[in-house]
mmCIF file of C-alpha atoms in Angstrom:
data_model
loop_
_atom_site.group_PDB
_atom_site.id
_atom_site.type_symbol
_atom_site.label_atom_id
_atom_site.label_comp_id
_atom_site.label_asym_id
_atom_site.label_seq_id
_atom_site.Cartn_x
_atom_site.Cartn_y
_atom_site.Cartn_z
ATOM 1 C CA VAL A 19 32.439 13.208 20.741
ATOM 2 C CA LEU A 20 33.284 11.380 17.461
ATOM 3 C CA SER A 21 33.156 12.755 13.869
ATOM 4 C CA HIS A 22 34.100 11.974 10.342
ATOM 5 C CA GLU A 23 34.619 15.000 8.151
ATOM 6 C CA LEU A 24 33.350 14.485 4.558
ATOM 7 C CA PRO A 25 33.906 17.884 2.936
ATOM 8 C CA ASP A 26 32.352 16.854 -0.445
ATOM 9 C CA LEU A 27 29.020 16.405 1.015
ATOM 10 C CA GLY A 28 26.424 19.146 1.343
ATOM 11 C CA SER A 29 24.783 17.640 4.373
ATOM 12 C CA VAL A 30 25.699 16.437 7.873
ATOM 13 C CA THR A 31 24.156 13.801 10.138
ATOM 14 C CA VAL A 32 24.579 13.959 13.910
ATOM 15 C CA GLY A 33 23.332 11.505 16.524
ATOM 16 C CA ILE A 34 23.267 11.322 20.286
ATOM 17 C CA TRP A 35 23.807 7.606 21.111
ATOM 18 C CA VAL A 36 22.979 6.355 24.570
ATOM 19 C CA GLU A 37 24.042 2.957 25.804
ATOM 20 C CA ASN A 38 20.577 2.159 26.926
ATOM 21 C CA GLY A 39 17.901 -0.133 25.485
ATOM 22 C CA SER A 40 15.523 -2.929 26.487
ATOM 23 C CA ARG A 41 18.391 -5.100 27.727
ATOM 24 C CA TYR A 42 18.817 -2.766 30.680
ATOM 25 C CA GLU A 43 15.225 -3.072 31.877
ATOM 26 C CA ARG A 44 13.792 -5.229 34.692
ATOM 27 C CA PRO A 45 10.729 -7.296 33.655
ATOM 28 C CA GLU A 46 8.322 -4.683 35.189
ATOM 29 C CA GLN A 47 10.156 -1.961 33.162
ATOM 30 C CA ALA A 48 9.783 -3.654 29.830
ATOM 31 C CA GLY A 49 9.343 -0.934 27.185
ATOM 32 C CA ILE A 50 10.393 2.050 29.315
ATOM 33 C CA SER A 51 13.451 2.883 27.154
ATOM 34 C CA HIS A 52 11.296 2.932 23.996
ATOM 35 C CA PHE A 53 8.531 4.994 25.713
ATOM 36 C CA LEU A 54 11.129 7.491 27.113
ATOM 37 C CA GLU A 55 12.508 7.948 23.530
ATOM 38 C CA HIS A 56 9.006 8.920 22.363
ATOM 39 C CA LEU A 57 8.647 11.430 25.180
ATOM 40 C CA PHE A 58 11.760 13.393 24.298
ATOM 41 C CA PHE A 59 9.827 14.833 21.317
ATOM 42 C CA LYS A 60 6.783 15.982 23.247
ATOM 43 C CA GLY A 61 7.888 19.400 24.375
ATOM 44 C CA THR A 62 10.639 21.193 26.210
ATOM 45 C CA ALA A 63 10.861 24.350 28.265
ATOM 46 C CA ARG A 64 11.423 26.381 25.066
ATOM 47 C CA ARG A 65 9.461 24.350 22.383
ATOM 48 C CA THR A 66 6.187 22.590 22.161
ATOM 49 C CA ALA A 67 6.038 19.263 20.214
ATOM 50 C CA ALA A 68 4.652 21.160 17.180
ATOM 51 C CA ASP A 69 7.576 23.653 17.393
ATOM 52 C CA ILE A 70 10.165 20.881 17.319
ATOM 53 C CA ALA A 71 8.452 19.292 14.242
ATOM 54 C CA GLU A 72 8.002 22.644 12.406
ATOM 55 C CA GLU A 73 11.601 23.896 12.928
ATOM 56 C CA ILE A 74 13.230 20.848 11.413
ATOM 57 C CA ASP A 75 10.625 20.662 8.574
ATOM 58 C CA ALA A 76 11.191 24.321 7.766
ATOM 59 C CA VAL A 77 14.877 23.556 6.783
ATOM 60 C CA GLY A 78 14.109 20.302 4.978
ATOM 61 C CA GLY A 79 15.815 18.245 7.613
ATOM 62 C CA VAL A 80 15.129 14.976 9.454
ATOM 63 C CA LEU A 81 14.823 14.699 13.209
ATOM 64 C CA ASN A 82 14.065 11.251 14.656
ATOM 65 C CA ALA A 83 15.106 8.582 17.080
ATOM 66 C CA PHE A 84 15.125 4.759 17.501
ATOM 67 C CA THR A 85 15.454 2.367 20.416
ATOM 68 C CA GLY A 86 17.267 -0.904 20.173
ATOM 69 C CA LYS A 87 18.086 -3.713 22.596
ATOM 70 C CA GLU A 88 21.332 -2.097 23.738
ATOM 71 C CA HIS A 89 21.289 1.518 22.429
ATOM 72 C CA THR A 90 18.990 4.487 21.862
ATOM 73 C CA CYS A 91 19.832 7.074 19.201
ATOM 74 C CA TYR A 92 18.474 10.618 18.734
ATOM 75 C CA TYR A 93 19.547 11.948 15.409
ATOM 76 C CA ALA A 94 19.216 14.814 12.847
ATOM 77 C CA LYS A 95 20.202 15.142 9.138
ATOM 78 C CA VAL A 96 20.419 18.635 7.676
ATOM 79 C CA LEU A 97 22.235 20.711 5.097
ATOM 80 C CA CYS A 98 25.606 21.700 6.620
ATOM 81 C CA GLU A 99 24.554 25.329 7.174
ATOM 82 C CA HIS A 100 21.720 24.135 9.451
ATOM 83 C CA LEU A 101 23.916 22.037 11.773
ATOM 84 C CA PRO A 102 23.701 24.651 14.564
ATOM 85 C CA LEU A 103 19.865 24.370 14.455
ATOM 86 C CA ALA A 104 20.037 20.557 14.493
ATOM 87 C CA LEU A 105 22.371 20.526 17.483
ATOM 88 C CA ASP A 106 20.200 22.986 19.304
ATOM 89 C CA LEU A 107 17.154 20.906 18.726
ATOM 90 C CA LEU A 108 18.775 17.723 19.791
ATOM 91 C CA ALA A 109 20.294 19.371 22.895
ATOM 92 C CA ASP A 110 16.981 20.963 23.747
ATOM 93 C CA ILE A 111 15.040 17.623 23.656
ATOM 94 C CA PHE A 112 17.836 15.751 25.338
ATOM 95 C CA THR A 113 18.337 18.022 28.287
ATOM 96 C CA GLN A 114 15.172 20.114 28.687
ATOM 97 C CA SER A 115 12.273 17.810 27.956
ATOM 98 C CA LYS A 116 9.351 18.384 30.312
ATOM 99 C CA PHE A 117 7.724 14.891 30.331
ATOM 100 C CA ALA A 118 4.349 16.432 31.013
ATOM 101 C CA SER A 119 1.693 14.087 32.411
ATOM 102 C CA ASP A 120 -0.867 14.798 29.685
ATOM 103 C CA GLU A 121 1.752 13.995 27.026
ATOM 104 C CA ILE A 122 2.650 10.723 28.804
ATOM 105 C CA ASP A 123 -1.018 9.642 28.821
ATOM 106 C CA ARG A 124 -1.458 10.553 25.176
ATOM 107 C CA GLU A 125 1.727 8.810 24.074
ATOM 108 C CA ARG A 126 0.891 5.694 26.120
ATOM 109 C CA SER A 127 -2.064 5.000 23.785
ATOM 110 C CA VAL A 128 0.116 5.596 20.782
ATOM 111 C CA ILE A 129 2.561 2.967 21.909
ATOM 112 C CA VAL A 130 -0.102 0.520 22.647
ATOM 113 C CA GLN A 131 -1.317 0.945 19.119
ATOM 114 C CA GLU A 132 2.321 0.445 17.909
ATOM 115 C CA ILE A 133 2.496 -2.794 19.853
ATOM 116 C CA SER A 134 -0.830 -3.970 18.413
ATOM 117 C CA GLN A 135 0.340 -3.129 14.890
ATOM 118 C CA VAL A 136 3.328 -5.465 15.307
ATOM 119 C CA GLU A 137 1.178 -8.213 16.700
ATOM 120 C CA ASP A 138 -1.092 -7.749 13.589
ATOM 121 C CA THR A 139 1.903 -8.045 11.224
ATOM 122 C CA PRO A 140 2.969 -11.729 11.436
ATOM 123 C CA ASP A 141 6.236 -11.322 9.470
ATOM 124 C CA ASP A 142 7.341 -8.849 12.223
ATOM 125 C CA TYR A 143 5.703 -10.482 15.206
ATOM 126 C CA ILE A 144 7.352 -13.888 14.432
ATOM 127 C CA HIS A 145 10.695 -12.387 15.324
ATOM 128 C CA ASP A 146 9.475 -11.263 18.724
ATOM 129 C CA LEU A 147 8.075 -14.770 19.305
ATOM 130 C CA PHE A 148 11.477 -16.349 18.179
ATOM 131 C CA ASN A 149 13.440 -14.166 20.608
ATOM 132 C CA LEU A 150 11.231 -15.033 23.605
ATOM 133 C CA ALA A 151 11.699 -18.703 22.891
ATOM 134 C CA PHE A 152 15.327 -18.719 21.921
ATOM 135 C CA TRP A 153 16.618 -16.701 24.821
ATOM 136 C CA PRO A 154 13.917 -17.404 27.540
ATOM 137 C CA GLY A 155 14.090 -15.248 30.667
ATOM 138 C CA HIS A 156 16.888 -12.907 29.451
ATOM 139 C CA PRO A 157 16.248 -9.214 28.839
ATOM 140 C CA LEU A 158 17.478 -9.564 25.266
ATOM 141 C CA SER A 159 14.497 -11.836 24.519
ATOM 142 C CA ARG A 160 11.870 -9.209 25.282
ATOM 143 C CA PRO A 161 10.200 -6.997 22.682
ATOM 144 C CA ILE A 162 11.746 -3.437 22.650
ATOM 145 C CA ALA A 163 8.334 -1.785 22.928
ATOM 146 C CA GLY A 164 7.303 -3.845 25.965
ATOM 147 C CA SER A 165 3.670 -4.997 26.392
ATOM 148 C CA ALA A 166 0.388 -3.195 26.810
ATOM 149 C CA GLN A 167 0.418 -4.192 30.488
ATOM 150 C CA THR A 168 3.832 -2.729 31.328
ATOM 151 C CA VAL A 169 3.346 0.375 29.221
ATOM 152 C CA GLY A 170 0.113 1.033 30.966
ATOM 153 C CA CYS A 171 1.854 1.223 34.368
ATOM 154 C CA PHE A 172 4.566 3.710 33.780
ATOM 155 C CA THR A 173 4.456 7.079 35.681
ATOM 156 C CA ARG A 174 6.334 10.309 35.211
ATOM 157 C CA ASP A 175 8.545 9.416 38.236
ATOM 158 C CA ASP A 176 9.403 6.036 36.620
ATOM 159 C CA PHE A 177 10.717 7.876 33.571
ATOM 160 C CA LEU A 178 12.709 10.435 35.596
ATOM 161 C CA SER A 179 14.256 7.761 37.827
ATOM 162 C CA PHE A 180 15.127 5.562 34.821
ATOM 163 C CA MET A 181 16.700 8.480 32.927
ATOM 164 C CA ASP A 182 18.623 9.584 36.004
ATOM 165 C CA ALA A 183 20.123 5.997 36.251
ATOM 166 C CA ARG A 184 20.892 5.488 32.599
ATOM 167 C CA TYR A 185 21.292 8.814 30.795
ATOM 168 C CA ARG A 186 24.686 9.689 32.223
ATOM 169 C CA PRO A 187 27.717 11.043 30.339
ATOM 170 C CA ASN A 188 29.771 7.748 30.503
ATOM 171 C CA ARG A 189 26.875 6.165 28.461
ATOM 172 C CA VAL A 190 26.570 9.002 25.898
ATOM 173 C CA LEU A 191 28.363 9.330 22.506
ATOM 174 C CA ILE A 192 27.832 12.182 20.169
ATOM 175 C CA ALA A 193 28.710 11.108 16.605
ATOM 176 C CA ALA A 194 28.538 13.093 13.367
ATOM 177 C CA ALA A 195 29.560 12.626 9.772
ATOM 178 C CA GLY A 196 29.439 14.944 6.842
ATOM 179 C CA ASN A 197 30.516 18.528 5.973
ATOM 180 C CA LEU A 198 31.610 19.776 9.391
ATOM 181 C CA LYS A 199 34.633 20.618 11.475
ATOM 182 C CA HIS A 200 35.366 18.410 14.533
ATOM 183 C CA GLU A 201 36.519 21.217 16.762
ATOM 184 C CA GLN A 202 33.350 23.185 16.101
ATOM 185 C CA LEU A 203 31.263 20.070 16.990
ATOM 186 C CA VAL A 204 33.229 19.674 20.224
ATOM 187 C CA ALA A 205 32.609 23.298 21.180
ATOM 188 C CA VAL A 206 28.860 23.153 20.500
ATOM 189 C CA ALA A 207 28.726 19.788 22.416
ATOM 190 C CA ASP A 208 30.518 21.229 25.357
ATOM 191 C CA ARG A 209 28.223 24.259 25.458
ATOM 192 C CA HIS A 210 24.970 22.219 25.246
ATOM 193 C CA PHE A 211 25.923 19.026 27.095
ATOM 194 C CA GLY A 212 28.741 20.208 29.454
ATOM 195 C CA ASN A 213 26.353 20.328 32.412
ATOM 196 C CA LEU A 214 25.589 16.612 32.343
ATOM 197 C CA SER A 215 27.204 14.878 35.200
ATOM 198 C CA GLY A 216 27.438 11.595 37.141
ATOM 199 C CA THR A 217 28.052 8.078 36.051
ATOM 200 C CA SER A 218 26.007 4.979 35.413
ATOM 201 C CA SER A 219 26.731 1.318 36.175
ATOM 202 C CA GLY A 220 27.766 -1.118 33.539
ATOM 203 C CA ILE A 221 25.816 -3.753 31.722
ATOM 204 C CA ASP A 222 23.449 -5.891 33.757
ATOM 205 C CA GLY A 223 23.794 -9.587 33.802
ATOM 206 C CA GLY A 224 25.629 -11.993 31.445
ATOM 207 C CA PRO A 225 24.899 -13.318 27.984
ATOM 208 C CA PRO A 226 21.731 -15.288 27.308
ATOM 209 C CA ALA A 227 21.638 -19.124 27.020
ATOM 210 C CA PRO A 228 20.154 -20.436 23.797
ATOM 211 C CA GLN A 229 17.146 -22.779 24.177
ATOM 212 C CA PRO A 230 16.686 -25.352 21.436
ATOM 213 C CA GLY A 231 13.172 -26.541 20.429
ATOM 214 C CA VAL A 232 10.215 -26.014 18.138
ATOM 215 C CA TRP A 233 7.368 -23.689 19.024
ATOM 216 C CA VAL A 234 4.079 -23.357 17.070
ATOM 217 C CA HIS A 235 1.637 -20.460 17.579
ATOM 218 C CA GLN A 236 -1.791 -20.924 16.065
ATOM 219 C CA LYS A 237 -3.346 -17.980 14.235
ATOM 220 C CA ALA A 238 -5.839 -17.774 11.373
ATOM 221 C CA LEU A 239 -3.598 -16.489 8.566
ATOM 222 C CA GLU A 240 -3.162 -17.202 4.811
ATOM 223 C CA GLN A 241 0.507 -18.150 5.294
ATOM 224 C CA VAL A 242 2.697 -19.941 7.746
ATOM 225 C CA HIS A 243 5.537 -17.689 8.938
ATOM 226 C CA VAL A 244 8.695 -19.513 9.982
ATOM 227 C CA CYS A 245 11.658 -18.252 11.838
ATOM 228 C CA MET A 246 14.656 -20.588 12.388
ATOM 229 C CA GLY A 247 17.867 -19.766 14.163
ATOM 230 C CA ALA A 248 21.017 -20.909 15.800
ATOM 231 C CA PRO A 249 23.739 -19.317 17.966
ATOM 232 C CA GLY A 250 25.859 -16.791 16.148
ATOM 233 C CA ILE A 251 28.485 -14.204 17.116
ATOM 234 C CA ALA A 252 28.765 -11.086 19.194
ATOM 235 C CA GLN A 253 28.910 -7.628 17.684
ATOM 236 C CA THR A 254 32.636 -7.213 18.375
ATOM 237 C CA ASP A 255 33.648 -10.734 17.312
ATOM 238 C CA ALA A 256 36.725 -10.764 15.044
ATOM 239 C CA ASP A 257 34.639 -12.978 12.584
ATOM 240 C CA ARG A 258 31.950 -10.407 12.096
ATOM 241 C CA TYR A 259 33.019 -9.406 8.594
ATOM 242 C CA ALA A 260 33.267 -13.064 7.493
ATOM 243 C CA ALA A 261 29.831 -13.652 9.136
ATOM 244 C CA HIS A 262 28.270 -10.791 7.134
ATOM 245 C CA LEU A 263 29.688 -12.107 3.903
ATOM 246 C CA PHE A 264 28.460 -15.577 4.736
ATOM 247 C CA ASN A 265 24.979 -14.260 5.487
ATOM 248 C CA LEU A 266 24.834 -12.356 2.210
ATOM 249 C CA ALA A 267 25.702 -15.488 0.246
ATOM 250 C CA LEU A 268 23.262 -17.649 2.236
ATOM 251 C CA GLY A 269 20.180 -15.532 2.222
ATOM 252 C CA GLY A 270 20.988 -11.841 2.155
ATOM 253 C CA GLY A 271 20.010 -10.849 -1.344
ATOM 254 C CA MET A 272 18.371 -11.815 -4.627
ATOM 255 C CA SER A 273 21.338 -13.868 -5.716
ATOM 256 C CA SER A 274 21.672 -15.680 -2.480
ATOM 257 C CA ARG A 275 21.278 -19.456 -2.174
ATOM 258 C CA LEU A 276 18.009 -19.389 -0.273
ATOM 259 C CA PHE A 277 16.358 -16.871 -2.526
ATOM 260 C CA GLN A 278 17.332 -18.712 -5.684
ATOM 261 C CA GLU A 279 16.495 -22.165 -4.308
ATOM 262 C CA VAL A 280 13.242 -21.424 -2.484
ATOM 263 C CA ARG A 281 11.695 -18.647 -4.553
ATOM 264 C CA GLU A 282 13.283 -18.667 -8.051
ATOM 265 C CA ARG A 283 13.659 -22.355 -8.733
ATOM 266 C CA ARG A 284 10.722 -23.737 -6.755
ATOM 267 C CA GLY A 285 8.336 -20.825 -6.367
ATOM 268 C CA LYS A 286 7.512 -21.818 -2.764
ATOM 269 C CA ALA A 287 7.741 -18.373 -1.110
ATOM 270 C CA TYR A 288 7.593 -14.675 -1.915
ATOM 271 C CA THR A 289 9.897 -13.695 0.972
ATOM 272 C CA VAL A 290 12.843 -15.736 2.280
ATOM 273 C CA TYR A 291 16.027 -14.366 3.796
ATOM 274 C CA SER A 292 18.742 -14.989 6.406
ATOM 275 C CA PHE A 293 19.871 -12.417 8.927
ATOM 276 C CA LEU A 294 22.445 -11.771 11.690
ATOM 277 C CA SER A 295 21.368 -10.444 15.111
ATOM 278 C CA SER A 296 24.492 -9.525 17.131
ATOM 279 C CA TYR A 297 24.802 -7.891 20.534
ATOM 280 C CA ARG A 298 27.754 -7.105 22.794
ATOM 281 C CA ASP A 299 28.185 -10.690 24.046
ATOM 282 C CA ALA A 300 25.810 -12.896 22.134
ATOM 283 C CA GLY A 301 24.102 -13.238 18.770
ATOM 284 C CA TYR A 302 22.313 -15.591 16.362
ATOM 285 C CA LEU A 303 21.974 -16.420 12.736
ATOM 286 C CA GLY A 304 18.329 -16.640 11.621
ATOM 287 C CA VAL A 305 16.237 -17.524 8.536
ATOM 288 C CA TYR A 306 12.749 -16.279 7.886
ATOM 289 C CA VAL A 307 10.261 -17.625 5.271
ATOM 290 C CA GLY A 308 6.612 -17.119 4.715
ATOM 291 C CA THR A 309 4.890 -19.945 2.717
ATOM 292 C CA SER A 310 1.706 -21.914 2.341
ATOM 293 C CA ALA A 311 0.797 -24.495 4.997
ATOM 294 C CA GLU A 312 1.163 -27.445 2.566
ATOM 295 C CA TRP A 313 4.732 -26.371 1.706
ATOM 296 C CA VAL A 314 6.132 -25.811 5.171
ATOM 297 C CA ARG A 315 7.828 -29.169 5.538
ATOM 298 C CA GLU A 316 9.351 -29.042 2.011
ATOM 299 C CA VAL A 317 10.566 -25.473 2.506
ATOM 300 C CA VAL A 318 12.092 -26.158 5.914
ATOM 301 C CA GLU A 319 13.889 -29.195 4.517
ATOM 302 C CA ILE A 320 15.247 -27.109 1.606
ATOM 303 C CA ILE A 321 16.565 -24.425 4.066
ATOM 304 C CA GLN A 322 18.175 -27.066 6.286
ATOM 305 C CA ARG A 323 19.756 -28.744 3.263
ATOM 306 C CA GLU A 324 21.228 -25.367 1.981
ATOM 307 C CA ILE A 325 22.639 -24.591 5.389
ATOM 308 C CA GLY A 326 24.102 -28.031 5.640
ATOM 309 C CA ARG A 327 25.607 -27.776 2.198
ATOM 310 C CA VAL A 328 27.345 -24.429 2.888
ATOM 311 C CA VAL A 329 28.655 -25.678 6.311
ATOM 312 C CA ARG A 330 30.019 -28.782 4.606
ATOM 313 C CA ASP A 331 31.479 -27.252 1.432
ATOM 314 C CA GLY A 332 31.846 -23.616 2.247
ATOM 315 C CA LEU A 333 31.330 -20.678 -0.236
ATOM 316 C CA THR A 334 32.525 -20.916 -3.888
ATOM 317 C CA PRO A 335 35.258 -18.491 -5.053
ATOM 318 C CA ALA A 336 32.584 -16.701 -7.205
ATOM 319 C CA GLU A 337 30.384 -16.126 -4.101
#
């Protein structure tokens, strides 16, 4: 249990972080972590799905979750006086969810629609395609939501077995920040989560091996969407702060080199940016741009030239 007391705030945010995500899935399990996250909000022994939504809305709070490649987080943000309710809701969904078969079937179709929505959004989908090509065969390359095929095969027993293997105390961190007292948070956590037991094995496999190359996917669109990347740094690398500063100067904002050169000076794109994707033992630096087909070669050459210039000369003192 970790907290940061901020007594001047009128609110508090608390999250249950689980070291579990798409990286920990076998190929036939692709998407099960994300599907499981959805199911936690579909009813417990004490509350229906509607009850869960109504109780947090009634106090003007936020209750949500997200799944990443290496972590899943269930979190709530409320006014400080409603922290007991937020913790009770989080504990209830985390420890008492029913995973009813009818809810699984209903949510299955919702997630298939979510997958289809990403595939119909090329500026999102291009990142999935890049990952699959850049780290081929490694779990980090696969889309977090899985595929319609894998999502369509999961049973209730699959979810219970996966949760039993991964949702163990040595993978769980309860973190909070805001107007709260740490000892009170620990007491509540012990009361709600103290019965969790067992351990889970460590990370599966080693880091991915980057695969160079060029991949083109044909689709009838108004723009060409380009994602370029190269090996970067891990999340815990000592250079991570320098890397974030570098990324901001290269393509992380409106004053960045890529934004100014590609959009402002030449008008060749509406959206262009660079980004860092970092995981526990691997990462990459990427650049995205959406532009017209007749400008692709020119825009790619501009991006390559700007990267080469910053590699050769570094950042200026003003940057």
